[in-house]
Short mmCIF file of C-alpha atoms in Angstrom, two decimals:
data_model
loop_
_atom_site.label_atom_id
_atom_site.label_comp_id
_atom_site.label_asym_id
_atom_site.label_seq_id
_atom_site.Cartn_x
_atom_site.Cartn_y
_atom_site.Cartn_z
CA MET A 236 27.86 8.64 -4.82
CA ILE A 237 25.98 6.62 -2.20
CA PRO A 238 27.24 7.20 1.37
CA ARG A 239 28.50 4.20 3.25
CA TYR A 240 26.10 2.80 5.75
CA SER A 241 26.14 4.53 9.13
CA ARG A 242 28.00 1.84 11.04
CA GLU A 243 30.06 4.23 13.15
CA LYS A 244 27.06 6.34 14.19
CA MET A 245 24.85 3.34 14.85
CA THR A 246 27.41 1.37 16.85
CA ALA A 247 28.23 4.49 18.87
CA ILE A 248 24.63 4.57 20.11
CA TRP A 249 25.08 1.13 21.64
CA SER A 250 28.54 1.59 23.15
CA GLN A 251 28.85 1.06 26.89
CA LYS A 252 30.00 4.61 27.40
CA ASN A 253 27.04 6.07 25.52
CA LYS A 254 24.62 3.80 27.38
CA TYR A 255 25.90 5.05 30.72
CA GLN A 256 25.85 8.62 29.41
CA LYS A 257 22.15 8.20 28.62
CA TRP A 258 21.61 6.88 32.14
CA LEU A 259 23.39 9.94 33.47
CA ASP A 260 21.23 12.20 31.31
CA VAL A 261 18.14 10.69 32.95
CA GLU A 262 19.57 11.05 36.46
CA VAL A 263 20.63 14.67 35.94
CA ALA A 264 17.30 15.62 34.40
CA ALA A 265 15.49 14.06 37.37
CA CYS A 266 17.65 16.13 39.76
CA GLU A 267 16.90 19.28 37.78
CA ALA A 268 13.18 18.57 38.03
CA MET A 269 13.45 18.06 41.78
CA VAL A 270 15.19 21.42 42.16
CA LYS A 271 11.92 22.97 41.00
CA LEU A 272 10.15 21.01 43.73
CA GLY A 273 12.64 22.20 46.36
CA LYS A 274 13.89 18.67 47.01
CA VAL A 275 17.39 19.10 45.60
CA PRO A 276 19.56 22.22 46.10
CA VAL A 277 20.58 24.10 42.96
CA GLN A 278 24.23 23.91 44.01
CA ALA A 279 24.01 20.14 44.27
CA VAL A 280 22.89 19.86 40.65
CA ASP A 281 25.76 22.11 39.57
CA THR A 282 28.18 19.87 41.44
CA ILE A 283 26.67 16.73 39.92
CA LYS A 284 26.96 18.16 36.41
CA SER A 285 30.57 19.21 36.88
CA LYS A 286 31.86 16.11 38.66
CA ALA A 287 29.78 13.25 37.23
CA VAL A 288 32.10 11.47 34.80
CA ILE A 289 31.43 8.13 33.14
CA ASP A 290 34.13 5.65 34.10
CA VAL A 291 33.24 2.36 32.40
CA ALA A 292 36.14 0.46 33.95
CA ARG A 293 35.16 1.54 37.47
CA ILE A 294 31.51 0.65 36.89
CA ASP A 295 32.55 -2.81 35.72
CA GLU A 296 34.77 -3.19 38.75
CA ILE A 297 31.97 -2.32 41.18
CA GLU A 298 29.47 -4.51 39.32
CA LYS A 299 31.67 -7.55 39.91
CA ILE A 300 30.83 -7.08 43.57
CA THR A 301 27.27 -5.76 43.48
CA LYS A 302 26.08 -7.96 40.60
CA HIS A 303 23.79 -5.03 39.72
CA ASP A 304 24.68 -2.65 36.92
CA VAL A 305 22.55 0.35 37.98
CA ILE A 306 23.85 0.20 41.57
CA ALA A 307 27.39 0.00 40.23
CA PHE A 308 26.70 2.98 37.99
CA VAL A 309 25.24 5.08 40.82
CA SER A 310 28.06 4.09 43.19
CA SER A 311 30.72 5.10 40.68
CA LEU A 312 29.07 8.51 40.25
CA THR A 313 28.79 9.02 44.00
CA GLU A 314 32.51 8.34 44.41
CA LYS A 315 33.30 11.17 42.01
CA ILE A 316 30.59 13.63 43.09
CA GLY A 317 31.02 13.37 46.82
CA GLU A 318 28.37 14.40 49.36
CA ASP A 319 25.95 15.77 46.76
CA GLY A 320 25.97 12.36 45.13
CA ARG A 321 23.23 11.37 47.58
CA PHE A 322 20.71 13.14 45.37
CA ILE A 323 21.47 10.86 42.43
CA HIS A 324 18.72 8.24 41.89
CA MET A 325 16.58 9.69 44.68
CA GLY A 326 13.07 8.25 44.46
CA LEU A 327 13.88 6.34 41.26
CA THR A 328 13.94 2.64 40.53
CA SER A 329 16.39 1.03 38.13
CA SER A 330 13.86 0.63 35.33
CA ASP A 331 13.10 4.35 35.43
CA VAL A 332 16.64 4.88 34.24
CA LEU A 333 17.01 1.80 32.04
CA ASP A 334 13.74 2.08 30.13
CA THR A 335 13.91 5.82 29.62
CA ALA A 336 17.51 5.68 28.42
CA PHE A 337 16.71 2.68 26.18
CA ALA A 338 13.92 4.69 24.60
CA VAL A 339 16.39 7.45 23.74
CA GLN A 340 18.76 4.93 22.17
CA LEU A 341 16.00 3.35 20.11
CA LYS A 342 14.77 6.76 19.00
CA GLU A 343 18.25 7.75 17.82
CA ALA A 344 18.74 4.41 16.07
CA ALA A 345 15.37 4.76 14.36
CA GLN A 346 16.34 8.15 12.99
CA ILE A 347 19.47 6.70 11.40
CA LEU A 348 17.34 3.98 9.82
CA LEU A 349 14.87 6.58 8.55
CA ASP A 350 17.76 8.45 6.93
CA ASP A 351 18.90 5.16 5.38
CA LEU A 352 15.43 4.63 3.96
CA ASP A 353 15.40 8.11 2.46
CA GLN A 354 18.64 7.33 0.61
CA LEU A 355 17.23 4.07 -0.71
CA LEU A 356 13.97 5.71 -1.78
CA ALA A 357 15.90 8.32 -3.75
CA VAL A 358 17.88 5.63 -5.60
CA LEU A 359 14.80 3.54 -6.33
CA LYS A 360 12.99 6.59 -7.71
CA ARG A 361 15.94 7.45 -9.98
CA ARG A 362 16.26 3.91 -11.33
CA ALA A 363 12.48 3.64 -11.78
CA HIS A 364 12.43 6.68 -14.04
CA GLU A 365 15.63 5.58 -15.79
CA HIS A 366 13.99 2.27 -16.76
CA LYS A 367 10.38 3.41 -16.98
CA ASN A 368 10.15 2.15 -20.57
CA THR A 369 12.65 -0.71 -20.37
CA LEU A 370 10.50 -3.64 -21.50
CA MET A 371 10.75 -6.99 -19.78
CA ILE A 372 8.52 -9.98 -19.23
CA GLY A 373 6.42 -10.15 -16.10
CA ARG A 374 6.30 -13.55 -14.45
CA SER A 375 3.81 -15.37 -12.27
CA HIS A 376 4.79 -18.69 -10.70
CA GLY A 377 8.17 -18.03 -12.33
CA ILE A 378 6.52 -18.47 -15.77
CA HIS A 379 6.21 -15.80 -18.46
CA ALA A 380 2.98 -13.85 -18.01
CA GLU A 381 2.69 -10.47 -19.79
CA PRO A 382 5.08 -7.57 -20.47
CA ILE A 383 5.95 -5.00 -17.82
CA THR A 384 8.90 -2.62 -17.53
CA PHE A 385 11.86 -2.76 -15.22
CA GLY A 386 10.99 0.75 -14.08
CA LEU A 387 7.60 -0.51 -12.98
CA LYS A 388 9.32 -3.11 -10.82
CA MET A 389 11.43 -0.35 -9.24
CA ALA A 390 8.32 1.77 -8.69
CA LEU A 391 6.70 -1.17 -6.91
CA TRP A 392 9.71 -1.47 -4.60
CA HIS A 393 9.74 2.28 -4.00
CA GLN A 394 6.11 2.22 -2.92
CA GLU A 395 6.74 -0.69 -0.54
CA MET A 396 9.71 1.05 1.06
CA LEU A 397 7.63 4.21 1.39
CA ARG A 398 5.14 2.19 3.43
CA ASN A 399 8.02 0.79 5.46
CA ARG A 400 9.25 4.30 6.16
CA ALA A 401 5.80 5.26 7.44
CA ARG A 402 5.77 2.13 9.61
CA LEU A 403 9.14 2.97 11.09
CA ALA A 404 8.15 6.58 11.76
CA ARG A 405 5.12 5.32 13.69
CA ALA A 406 7.18 2.71 15.53
CA LYS A 407 9.75 5.36 16.44
CA GLU A 408 7.00 7.45 18.00
CA THR A 409 5.58 4.43 19.81
CA VAL A 410 8.90 3.40 21.33
CA SER A 411 9.95 6.98 22.23
CA CYS A 412 8.27 6.59 25.59
CA GLY A 413 9.84 7.00 29.03
CA LYS A 414 8.76 6.51 32.62
CA ILE A 415 9.92 7.93 35.95
CA SER A 416 7.16 6.53 38.13
CA GLY A 417 8.91 4.35 40.69
CA ALA A 418 9.02 0.71 41.64
CA VAL A 419 5.48 -0.23 40.53
CA GLY A 420 4.47 2.84 38.55
CA THR A 421 2.54 4.61 41.32
CA PHE A 422 4.78 7.68 41.81
CA SER A 423 4.98 6.78 45.51
CA PHE A 424 8.31 8.54 46.10
CA ILE A 425 8.53 10.89 43.13
CA GLU A 426 6.20 13.45 41.65
CA PRO A 427 4.67 13.03 38.16
CA VAL A 428 6.10 16.43 37.17
CA VAL A 429 9.58 14.89 37.39
CA GLU A 430 8.62 12.33 34.77
CA GLU A 431 7.13 15.03 32.59
CA TYR A 432 10.27 17.16 32.85
CA VAL A 433 12.70 14.29 32.19
CA CYS A 434 10.78 12.97 29.19
CA LYS A 435 10.34 16.41 27.66
CA LYS A 436 14.04 17.18 28.02
CA LEU A 437 15.00 13.87 26.39
CA GLY A 438 12.45 14.16 23.59
CA LEU A 439 10.20 11.39 24.86
CA THR A 440 6.53 10.98 25.74
CA PRO A 441 5.69 9.89 29.31
CA ALA A 442 3.91 6.55 29.52
CA PRO A 443 0.31 7.39 30.54
CA VAL A 444 0.44 4.40 32.89
CA SER A 445 3.26 1.99 33.62
CA SER A 446 4.19 -0.80 35.97
CA GLN A 447 7.84 -0.93 36.98
CA VAL A 448 8.61 -0.88 33.27
CA VAL A 449 7.44 0.64 30.01
CA GLN A 450 5.22 -2.05 28.51
CA ARG A 451 6.97 -4.20 25.93
CA ASP A 452 4.23 -4.22 23.31
CA ARG A 453 5.82 -0.91 22.29
CA HIS A 454 9.19 -2.57 21.72
CA ALA A 455 7.58 -5.53 19.98
CA GLU A 456 6.01 -3.11 17.49
CA PHE A 457 9.40 -1.52 16.88
CA PHE A 458 11.33 -4.74 16.30
CA THR A 459 8.52 -6.24 14.24
CA THR A 460 8.69 -3.16 12.02
CA LEU A 461 12.42 -3.75 11.54
CA ALA A 462 11.61 -7.34 10.58
CA ILE A 463 9.08 -6.18 7.97
CA ILE A 464 11.66 -3.83 6.45
CA ALA A 465 14.22 -6.64 6.38
CA SER A 466 11.66 -8.92 4.74
CA SER A 467 11.05 -6.36 2.00
CA LEU A 468 14.79 -6.20 1.35
CA ASP A 469 14.82 -10.00 1.26
CA LYS A 470 12.06 -9.95 -1.34
CA PHE A 471 13.94 -7.46 -3.53
CA ALA A 472 17.26 -9.27 -3.12
CA GLN A 473 15.64 -12.57 -4.08
CA GLU A 474 14.30 -10.96 -7.27
CA ILE A 475 17.79 -9.79 -8.20
CA ARG A 476 19.15 -13.27 -7.57
CA LEU A 477 16.49 -14.69 -9.89
CA LEU A 478 17.18 -12.10 -12.60
CA GLN A 479 20.93 -12.76 -12.39
CA ARG A 480 20.62 -16.49 -13.11
CA THR A 481 22.62 -17.42 -16.21
CA GLU A 482 19.50 -18.60 -18.03
CA VAL A 483 17.80 -15.24 -17.40
CA ARG A 484 20.60 -12.64 -17.04
CA GLU A 485 18.34 -9.59 -17.23
CA ALA A 486 20.12 -7.77 -14.41
CA GLU A 487 23.11 -8.44 -12.19
CA GLU A 488 25.08 -6.98 -9.34
CA TYR A 489 27.98 -4.77 -10.32
CA PHE A 490 31.16 -6.85 -10.53
CA SER A 491 34.12 -4.62 -9.68
CA PRO A 492 37.61 -4.90 -11.25
CA GLY A 493 39.63 -7.50 -9.39
CA GLN A 494 36.58 -9.07 -7.77
CA LYS A 495 36.52 -12.89 -7.65
CA GLY A 496 33.40 -15.03 -7.73
CA SER A 497 34.76 -18.47 -6.94
CA SER A 498 37.97 -19.99 -5.66
CA ALA A 499 37.60 -22.84 -8.16
CA MET A 500 35.76 -21.38 -11.17
CA PRO A 501 37.20 -18.12 -12.53
CA HIS A 502 34.13 -17.44 -14.68
CA LYS A 503 31.71 -17.03 -11.74
CA ARG A 504 29.88 -13.74 -11.06
CA ASN A 505 27.64 -14.49 -8.11
CA PRO A 506 24.87 -12.35 -6.53
CA VAL A 507 26.69 -12.36 -3.20
CA LEU A 508 25.35 -9.02 -1.95
CA SER A 509 21.76 -10.09 -2.50
CA GLU A 510 22.41 -13.45 -0.87
CA ASN A 511 23.96 -11.65 2.10
CA ILE A 512 20.85 -9.48 2.46
CA SER A 513 18.55 -12.50 2.26
CA GLY A 514 20.56 -14.26 4.96
CA LEU A 515 20.63 -11.27 7.31
CA SER A 516 16.88 -10.76 6.92
CA ARG A 517 16.38 -14.12 8.67
CA LEU A 518 18.35 -12.80 11.60
CA VAL A 519 16.30 -9.60 11.88
CA ARG A 520 13.06 -11.59 11.72
CA SER A 521 14.28 -13.73 14.60
CA PHE A 522 14.76 -10.58 16.68
CA ALA A 523 11.08 -9.76 16.17
CA VAL A 524 10.12 -13.13 17.65
CA ALA A 525 12.33 -12.43 20.67
CA ALA A 526 10.71 -9.01 21.14
CA LEU A 527 7.24 -10.56 21.00
CA GLU A 528 8.28 -13.05 23.67
CA ASP A 529 9.29 -10.09 25.88
CA VAL A 530 5.75 -8.72 26.04
CA ALA A 531 4.69 -11.16 28.75
CA MET A 532 6.25 -10.59 32.18
CA TRP A 533 5.32 -11.66 35.69
CA HIS A 534 3.04 -9.19 37.47
CA GLU A 535 4.49 -5.66 37.44
CA ARG A 536 7.82 -6.78 36.04
CA ASP A 537 10.45 -9.48 35.90
CA ILE A 538 13.87 -9.39 34.30
CA SER A 539 13.35 -11.92 31.50
CA HIS A 540 13.23 -9.17 28.86
CA SER A 541 16.48 -7.51 29.90
CA SER A 542 18.95 -10.06 28.57
CA VAL A 543 17.05 -10.22 25.28
CA GLU A 544 17.07 -6.47 24.74
CA ARG A 545 20.78 -6.18 25.46
CA VAL A 546 21.25 -8.29 22.33
CA ILE A 547 18.43 -7.32 19.98
CA GLY A 548 18.63 -3.57 20.63
CA PRO A 549 22.07 -3.10 19.13
CA ASP A 550 22.09 -6.14 16.83
CA ALA A 551 18.77 -5.52 15.06
CA THR A 552 19.42 -1.84 14.39
CA ILE A 553 23.07 -2.32 13.38
CA VAL A 554 22.22 -5.23 11.06
CA LEU A 555 19.33 -3.40 9.39
CA ASP A 556 21.47 -0.27 9.01
CA PHE A 557 24.05 -2.42 7.23
CA MET A 558 21.41 -4.08 5.04
CA LEU A 559 19.87 -0.79 3.95
CA GLY A 560 23.27 0.66 3.10
CA ARG A 561 24.29 -2.43 1.20
CA PHE A 562 21.06 -2.64 -0.77
CA THR A 563 21.12 1.06 -1.63
CA GLY A 564 24.60 0.65 -3.11
CA LEU A 565 23.50 -2.52 -4.90
CA ILE A 566 20.55 -0.80 -6.61
CA ASP A 567 22.62 2.27 -7.40
CA LYS A 568 25.13 0.18 -9.38
CA LEU A 569 22.81 -2.59 -10.56
CA VAL A 570 23.64 -3.56 -14.16
CA VAL A 571 20.55 -3.88 -16.34
CA TYR A 572 20.45 -5.66 -19.71
CA PRO A 573 17.53 -4.29 -21.80
CA GLU A 574 18.47 -6.34 -24.87
CA ARG A 575 18.39 -9.54 -22.86
CA MET A 576 15.04 -8.52 -21.40
CA LEU A 577 13.63 -8.10 -24.90
CA ALA A 578 15.07 -11.41 -26.07
CA ASN A 579 13.48 -13.19 -23.12
CA LEU A 580 10.20 -11.40 -23.68
CA TYR A 581 9.92 -12.75 -27.23
CA MET A 582 11.44 -16.18 -26.60
CA THR A 583 8.02 -17.83 -26.24
CA ASN A 584 6.95 -17.05 -29.81
CA GLY A 585 4.26 -14.55 -28.86
CA VAL A 586 2.09 -16.64 -26.51
CA ILE A 587 2.28 -13.77 -24.01
CA PHE A 588 -0.38 -12.04 -26.15
CA SER A 589 -2.91 -14.81 -25.39
CA GLN A 590 -5.14 -12.72 -23.12
CA MET A 591 -5.22 -9.93 -25.69
CA VAL A 592 -6.41 -12.43 -28.31
CA LEU A 593 -8.93 -13.94 -25.87
CA LEU A 594 -10.54 -10.58 -25.09
CA SER A 595 -10.59 -9.53 -28.73
CA LEU A 596 -12.46 -12.68 -29.69
CA ILE A 597 -14.97 -12.12 -26.90
CA GLU A 598 -15.49 -8.52 -28.05
CA LYS A 599 -16.16 -9.83 -31.56
CA GLY A 600 -18.96 -12.04 -30.28
CA THR A 601 -17.58 -15.45 -29.27
CA THR A 602 -18.38 -16.95 -25.89
CA ARG A 603 -15.60 -16.87 -23.33
CA GLU A 604 -15.47 -20.67 -23.27
CA ASP A 605 -15.09 -20.99 -27.04
CA ALA A 606 -12.55 -18.16 -27.21
CA TYR A 607 -10.49 -19.66 -24.38
CA ALA A 608 -10.50 -23.09 -26.03
CA VAL A 609 -9.25 -21.88 -29.40
CA VAL A 610 -6.60 -19.57 -27.93
CA GLN A 611 -5.31 -22.22 -25.55
CA LYS A 612 -5.19 -24.84 -28.31
CA ASN A 613 -2.96 -22.64 -30.46
CA ALA A 614 -0.88 -21.45 -27.49
CA MET A 615 -0.13 -25.05 -26.49
CA LYS A 616 0.85 -25.90 -30.06
CA SER A 617 3.15 -22.87 -30.11
CA TRP A 618 4.71 -23.92 -26.79
CA GLN A 619 5.25 -27.52 -27.77
CA GLU A 620 6.40 -27.09 -31.37
CA GLY A 621 8.10 -23.70 -31.19
CA ILE A 622 5.83 -22.22 -33.86
CA ASP A 623 4.98 -18.50 -33.99
CA PHE A 624 1.71 -18.01 -32.09
CA LYS A 625 0.45 -15.22 -34.33
CA SER A 626 0.98 -17.38 -37.45
CA LEU A 627 -0.97 -20.23 -35.93
CA LEU A 628 -3.87 -17.94 -35.11
CA ALA A 629 -3.85 -16.50 -38.63
CA GLN A 630 -4.27 -20.02 -39.99
CA ASP A 631 -7.03 -21.05 -37.56
CA GLU A 632 -10.47 -21.04 -39.20
CA ILE A 633 -12.33 -20.10 -36.03
CA VAL A 634 -10.00 -17.19 -35.33
CA ARG A 635 -10.07 -15.99 -38.95
CA LYS A 636 -13.88 -15.86 -38.73
CA TYR A 637 -13.57 -13.04 -36.19
CA LEU A 638 -10.10 -11.50 -36.58
CA ASN A 639 -8.41 -10.41 -39.79
CA GLU A 640 -4.71 -9.71 -40.38
CA ASN A 641 -5.00 -6.07 -39.32
CA ASP A 642 -6.77 -7.11 -36.13
CA LEU A 643 -3.95 -9.51 -35.27
CA ASP A 644 -1.30 -6.86 -36.02
CA GLY A 645 -3.03 -4.52 -33.58
CA ILE A 646 -3.34 -7.25 -30.96
CA PHE A 647 0.32 -8.24 -31.17
CA ASP A 648 1.60 -4.77 -30.23
CA VAL A 649 3.51 -4.77 -26.96
CA ASN A 650 2.52 -1.16 -26.34
CA ASN A 651 -1.00 -2.37 -25.56
CA PHE A 652 0.32 -3.54 -22.20
CA LEU A 653 1.90 -0.17 -21.34
CA LYS A 654 -0.90 2.28 -22.07
CA ASN A 655 -1.42 3.05 -18.37
CA LEU A 656 2.26 3.24 -17.42
CA ASP A 657 2.20 7.04 -17.09
CA PHE A 658 -0.88 6.79 -14.87
CA ILE A 659 0.86 4.32 -12.54
CA PHE A 660 4.03 6.40 -12.32
CA GLU A 661 2.04 9.55 -11.60
CA ARG A 662 0.15 7.73 -8.86
CA VAL A 663 3.42 6.51 -7.30
CA PHE A 664 5.65 9.56 -7.73
CA GLY A 665 3.18 12.38 -8.40
CA LYS A 666 3.30 14.86 -11.24
#
């Protein structure tokens, strides 16, 4: 049973209450660090911890007046804490809190996505082994090429998603970066040890150097990675859509009892899940463009990135979480038709063995040009007249000069194409 996608956990990360809680975590950690420096009394931190309560409604109420969310947040805390509230936000600038808390949110979101990828990888591995020897035609330009197996296609997808997992793990590390260095990153009113303490407590790495903000090339890498993952899912979903076409019908999405495909045509069974994934991938790719646009700011910082990140932070991670969950369930229940795959493989009267014939003729002593000409001539005749390719070759004088009936029987063995299948699977999945 494939778990439902982690919508509740992911959306909780981006709730207003959790966002403010992360801000509070930064503020409290900074106060704790300043206790060690003798700048904040121990009792004051105890009071802050006991009395600081997130009140979203009150913050919103104050922000209507201040037009500044961090000031509204700090003011609401001070109202509840009392006199010791003066130590909140001491020596910090807004971006110290915002960027460090945002890093925590992105780190937590990335971990959910990594867990999603692990679930998908497990399903792809299972289906790859299940259909390791399920023969089907490989296609280039949408045209029949040479035989492969459906398991090989799944192994290819598994390997791509394994690369995507590695990309996301790197991007998670890159974006898990905080800063508590003041208005222009010079630690003018706060000691570097405070930054070190806060980041360590929150599981982040301090930015070696910052301006007023953590530099947005880090975030661009993260959101671009999400876009690459979404694009891989788009690629896989498109393949399923192609395989589900009526003329092909080699695989199709599971169609549950009671499901309807069309309001007008009761016979329809449409690849709606795959189409949904393809559509959403466009959205995630657009978020990457927005993140790249955020890299450039005026001097030490402007606020042009802020409005963008308030949208793409939650939306990109929630959408990709949904996509990964949906695609994992799709692959888990994907209906495969091996008989149809075989029928399609042989529908072209054997011309898919053309390269095997070509190479055999070359090995027997013909020039490549002469071999290509005779094989293509017979392949085109087979295409156009629907005649068995092997029979045509057996009747061709040039071919018969080099290849006898036993030779042709050996050439027209589909297992010739699969002799290295075990090698590929071992290279992908190990022994």
